[in-house]
Amino acid sequence: METSLFIIGIVIFLALAFDFINGFHDTANAIATSVSTRALKPRTAIIMAAGMNFLGAIMFTGVAKKIGGSIADPSTLDNGVHVVIATLLAAIIWNLVTWWFGIPSSSSHALIGAMAGAVFVGAGSDHVKWSGFVEIVEALLLSPLIAFVIGYIIMTILKWIFAKKSPHTVNKGFRTMQIITAAAQSFTHGTNDAQKAMGIITFALVTSGHLKDLEVPLWVKIAAATSMALGTSIGGWKIIKTMGTKIFKIEPINGFAADFTSASVIFGATLLHLPVSTTHAVTSAILGVGSAKRFSEVKWSVAGRIVITWFITIPISAVLAGIIYKILF
């Protein structure tokens, strides 16, 4: 039992480390537009985002249960804790690599891919719940497309409404509105992303016999929410620079449209208990808004690099998790 508790302690530490990294990696996406347009000062944006992330994280558990039971059944895995350790190590490594190079990749993709790879290598293909895996991947793939379309539509409507208004007046008003949408963006990020670490911890507790079902304990909610909030407080300026300046020049009206779009998509997914990528939603919303503003102003080479990272994250994370499992266990 002592060894088991020690291993569970390692799992919890790694899961919270993943959440911490997710905080400064993905939350940077949530506040990038409001910082780049100077609607919020960096320190103020980070403090607000940390608080809203915490609030969002403790209010929902549907995504956590989805993560915990859709890719594999924890009650059927004899080596489930080892699978989780390999999963988390692979996801953390990929997140740190992409953060270092300033590439806004998806923590969700990294985690999902790594878990599938670890279960496949550690327990065999029969233990991977392929239908659940495909359902999650479909949500991850569809959400950016939806965000792009909605962002394009919203920006087109806003252009039509404010076509005859002074740009200075419009931007001044939307700079204030951005504070609200940045807060909403951070809240929805907490409702979806923090639950992924909750799901992993709960998975490990079930597979090790410390829990009977995938009901997320209160202490797990608080620990994951706190870890993400602390990560947010560190900030992710490399990601903010990419998202806020390198795709296209964002003005307050564009930032409002992008934040409103991505927050709506993420929260909608949370209500459906589907894990989606904050990175994907935000980036696609920015691309959609930029396309509506002026297609030629979007730096599609940067967007292309980001999209390539989206597609390679799941397979790379899966292979990496499998390798780590083989090396450690």
XYZ file of C-alpha atoms in Angstrom:
329
model
C 0.000 0.000 0.000
C 2.881 2.380 0.790
C 4.377 1.826 -2.666
C 0.957 2.286 -4.226
C 0.412 5.543 -2.389
C 3.889 6.704 -3.403
C 3.148 6.008 -7.076
C -0.221 7.734 -6.795
C 1.627 10.700 -5.326
C 3.869 10.776 -8.409
C 0.799 10.687 -10.661
C -0.856 13.554 -8.803
C 2.360 15.587 -8.932
C 2.719 15.019 -12.691
C -0.956 15.782 -13.350
C -0.732 19.044 -11.432
C 2.533 19.854 -13.221
C 0.701 19.312 -16.518
C -2.067 21.634 -15.332
C 0.501 24.216 -14.227
C 2.192 24.125 -17.645
C -1.237 24.225 -19.293
C -1.884 27.395 -17.284
C 1.029 29.366 -18.715
C 0.865 27.625 -22.117
C -2.851 27.715 -23.006
C -4.016 30.610 -20.854
C -1.629 32.812 -22.794
C -3.967 32.172 -25.714
C -6.933 33.391 -23.694
C -5.429 36.772 -22.879
C -3.234 37.300 -25.953
C -5.607 39.575 -27.869
C -6.518 41.763 -24.875
C -2.827 42.261 -24.031
C -1.772 42.903 -27.624
C -4.431 45.619 -28.071
C -3.573 47.098 -24.649
C -7.091 46.583 -23.377
C -5.426 45.099 -20.314
C -1.965 45.490 -18.862
C -0.083 42.173 -18.777
C -0.050 41.881 -14.980
C -3.752 42.758 -14.707
C -4.647 40.286 -17.468
C -2.732 37.488 -15.755
C -4.303 38.109 -12.345
C -7.774 38.241 -13.842
C -7.151 35.129 -15.939
C -5.839 33.195 -12.949
C -8.930 34.015 -10.900
C -11.383 33.210 -13.689
C -9.534 30.004 -14.510
C -9.877 28.846 -10.903
C -13.569 29.715 -10.814
C -14.289 27.899 -14.068
C -12.286 24.838 -13.058
C -14.200 24.090 -9.861
C -17.671 24.484 -11.392
C -17.758 21.618 -13.925
C -16.725 17.950 -14.068
C -18.290 16.536 -17.246
C -15.110 16.839 -19.301
C -13.076 15.222 -16.503
C -15.321 12.142 -16.598
C -15.041 12.052 -20.386
C -11.253 12.112 -20.255
C -11.202 9.577 -17.432
C -13.330 6.954 -19.129
C -13.585 7.466 -22.885
C -10.136 6.331 -24.025
C -9.769 3.365 -21.666
C -11.652 1.763 -18.774
C -9.474 2.341 -15.690
C -11.082 -0.566 -13.815
C -9.788 -3.069 -16.397
C -6.136 -1.965 -16.450
C -3.721 -3.747 -14.117
C -0.993 -1.274 -15.011
C -3.220 1.791 -15.259
C -1.066 3.969 -13.015
C 2.000 3.263 -15.172
C -0.049 4.180 -18.231
C -0.978 7.495 -16.632
C 2.635 8.281 -15.706
C 3.791 7.679 -19.297
C 0.852 9.751 -20.581
C 1.633 12.746 -18.398
C 5.381 12.682 -19.021
C 4.838 12.634 -22.795
C 2.257 15.445 -22.692
C 4.463 17.596 -20.441
C 7.520 17.126 -22.660
C 5.603 18.074 -25.825
C 4.024 21.094 -24.143
C 7.412 22.368 -22.978
C 9.003 21.857 -26.411
C 6.249 23.762 -28.220
C 6.192 26.474 -25.552
C 9.961 26.949 -25.894
C 9.600 27.578 -29.616
C 6.550 29.801 -29.127
C 4.226 27.449 -31.024
C 0.641 27.461 -29.695
C 0.087 23.706 -29.860
C -2.750 21.934 -28.103
C -2.320 20.572 -24.582
C -5.540 18.633 -25.190
C -4.130 16.949 -28.282
C -0.935 16.121 -26.418
C -2.821 14.536 -23.521
C -5.291 12.568 -25.666
C -2.598 11.304 -28.026
C -0.287 10.379 -25.171
C -2.973 8.440 -23.317
C -3.953 6.464 -26.418
C -0.300 5.664 -27.092
C 0.429 4.641 -23.502
C -2.651 2.390 -23.297
C -1.837 0.838 -26.693
C 1.754 -0.015 -25.709
C 1.133 -0.755 -22.042
C -2.089 -2.753 -22.196
C -2.657 -3.587 -25.864
C -4.962 -2.276 -28.590
C -7.935 -4.176 -27.137
C -7.905 -1.887 -24.106
C -8.134 1.307 -26.162
C -11.774 2.413 -26.451
C -11.466 3.481 -30.064
C -15.032 4.806 -30.314
C -14.431 7.143 -27.380
C -11.049 8.162 -28.772
C -12.560 8.969 -32.172
C -15.387 10.965 -30.550
C -12.877 13.116 -28.678
C -10.695 13.598 -31.759
C -13.762 14.592 -33.804
C -14.577 17.296 -31.246
C -10.957 18.480 -31.327
C -11.018 18.671 -35.136
C -14.479 20.198 -35.561
C -14.134 22.915 -32.915
C -11.495 24.961 -34.806
C -13.556 24.816 -37.997
C -16.621 26.027 -36.095
C -14.572 28.780 -34.431
C -13.211 29.942 -37.807
C -16.677 30.180 -39.365
C -18.269 31.899 -36.352
C -15.341 34.328 -36.068
C -15.669 35.214 -39.744
C -19.437 35.763 -39.434
C -19.209 37.856 -36.265
C -16.451 40.074 -37.669
C -18.388 40.536 -40.913
C -21.473 41.633 -38.959
C -19.423 44.023 -36.799
C -17.804 45.563 -39.900
C -21.245 46.165 -41.374
C -22.667 47.667 -38.167
C -19.740 50.018 -37.489
C -18.741 50.800 -41.086
C -19.637 54.491 -40.757
C -18.235 54.987 -37.264
C -14.878 56.561 -36.478
C -12.201 53.832 -36.053
C -10.910 55.638 -32.944
C -14.368 55.633 -31.311
C -15.020 52.021 -32.249
C -11.703 50.778 -30.910
C -12.075 52.760 -27.709
C -15.436 51.126 -27.021
C -14.299 47.632 -27.908
C -11.152 47.964 -25.825
C -13.458 48.112 -22.803
C -15.565 45.221 -24.097
C -12.404 43.156 -24.467
C -11.987 43.106 -20.696
C -15.304 41.261 -20.423
C -14.528 38.803 -23.230
C -11.017 38.122 -21.886
C -12.556 37.260 -18.510
C -15.099 35.001 -20.221
C -12.326 33.391 -22.249
C -10.316 32.611 -19.115
C -13.404 31.260 -17.336
C -14.273 28.903 -20.183
C -10.650 27.768 -20.379
C -10.940 26.698 -16.746
C -14.234 24.900 -17.370
C -12.647 22.715 -20.037
C -8.870 22.474 -19.768
C -8.461 22.129 -15.999
C -10.824 19.175 -16.084
C -8.372 17.188 -18.182
C -5.937 16.909 -15.276
C -8.863 16.148 -12.966
C -9.858 13.315 -15.287
C -6.344 11.876 -15.354
C -6.014 11.952 -11.551
C -9.444 10.365 -11.134
C -8.515 7.707 -13.732
C -5.400 6.859 -11.698
C -7.363 6.721 -8.433
C -9.901 4.316 -9.949
C -7.339 2.041 -11.611
C -5.342 1.843 -8.369
C -8.424 0.980 -6.311
C -8.562 4.224 -4.318
C -11.863 5.224 -5.943
C -14.796 3.078 -7.103
C -16.015 5.330 -9.916
C -15.081 8.377 -11.976
C -16.775 10.898 -9.665
C -14.195 13.673 -9.207
C -13.353 14.312 -5.512
C -13.505 17.908 -4.263
C -9.813 17.949 -3.348
C -8.933 16.988 -6.932
C -11.024 19.879 -8.270
C -9.365 22.375 -5.931
C -5.842 21.039 -6.569
C -6.230 21.136 -10.363
C -7.865 24.569 -10.318
C -5.146 25.976 -8.071
C -2.357 24.482 -10.167
C -3.759 25.976 -13.365
C -4.248 29.362 -11.700
C -0.632 29.342 -10.505
C 0.554 28.431 -13.983
C -1.479 31.278 -15.391
C 0.208 33.685 -12.984
C 3.575 32.836 -14.553
C 2.344 33.846 -18.001
C 3.381 32.633 -21.443
C 4.755 35.613 -23.273
C 6.159 33.659 -26.228
C 2.681 32.329 -26.997
C 1.101 35.756 -26.464
C 3.538 37.256 -28.985
C 2.650 34.651 -31.613
C -1.100 34.851 -31.077
C -1.341 38.598 -30.565
C 0.984 39.923 -33.239
C 2.238 37.332 -35.716
C -1.027 36.144 -37.311
C -2.337 39.605 -38.177
C -2.442 43.043 -36.586
C -5.250 42.818 -34.031
C -7.327 45.871 -33.106
C -9.809 45.926 -30.200
C -12.851 45.173 -32.372
C -11.022 42.148 -33.823
C -9.893 41.023 -30.378
C -13.452 41.254 -29.061
C -14.806 39.204 -31.968
C -12.109 36.533 -31.574
C -12.486 36.247 -27.789
C -16.279 36.145 -27.931
C -16.133 33.445 -30.599
C -13.622 31.172 -28.896
C -15.230 31.549 -25.459
C -18.599 30.552 -26.937
C -17.161 27.492 -28.691
C -15.243 26.305 -25.621
C -18.148 26.775 -23.223
C -20.517 25.044 -25.634
C -18.151 22.063 -25.686
C -17.984 22.074 -21.881
C -21.781 21.876 -21.655
C -21.635 18.895 -24.043
C -18.905 17.287 -21.887
C -16.475 17.366 -24.807
C -12.786 18.210 -24.335
C -11.657 20.764 -26.909
C -8.505 22.761 -27.398
C -8.368 26.352 -26.202
C -5.421 26.844 -28.551
C -7.405 25.607 -31.536
C -10.485 27.642 -30.698
C -8.565 30.879 -30.133
C -6.255 30.514 -33.139
C -9.086 29.584 -35.492
C -11.234 32.432 -34.211
C -8.366 34.872 -34.849
C -7.899 33.441 -38.356
C -11.623 33.733 -39.069
C -11.771 37.294 -37.785
C -8.617 38.225 -39.703
C -10.022 36.749 -42.898
C -13.186 38.807 -42.515
C -11.198 41.954 -41.809
C -8.852 41.567 -44.779
C -7.821 38.173 -46.113
C -4.480 39.422 -47.444
C -3.415 40.778 -44.033
C -3.410 37.337 -42.420
C 0.101 35.879 -42.254
C -0.848 32.482 -43.589
C 2.706 31.146 -43.321
C 2.541 31.506 -39.536
C -0.975 30.065 -39.525
C 0.270 27.130 -41.597
C 3.034 26.376 -39.098
C 0.487 26.362 -36.297
C -1.883 24.073 -38.209
C 0.930 21.608 -38.967
C 1.667 21.455 -35.237
C -2.000 20.661 -34.584
C -1.881 17.632 -36.874
C 1.427 16.210 -35.668
C 0.758 16.621 -31.936
C -1.462 13.539 -31.458
C 0.790 11.030 -33.271
C 4.014 12.432 -31.804
C 2.566 12.411 -28.282
C 1.286 8.864 -28.782
C 4.668 7.574 -29.956
C 6.480 9.488 -27.213
C 4.207 8.047 -24.516
C 4.735 4.539 -25.884
C 8.512 4.981 -25.823
C 8.443 6.369 -22.282
C 6.289 3.445 -21.133
C 8.728 0.947 -22.641
C 11.736 2.679 -21.051
C 10.248 3.059 -17.562
C 8.147 -0.090 -17.220
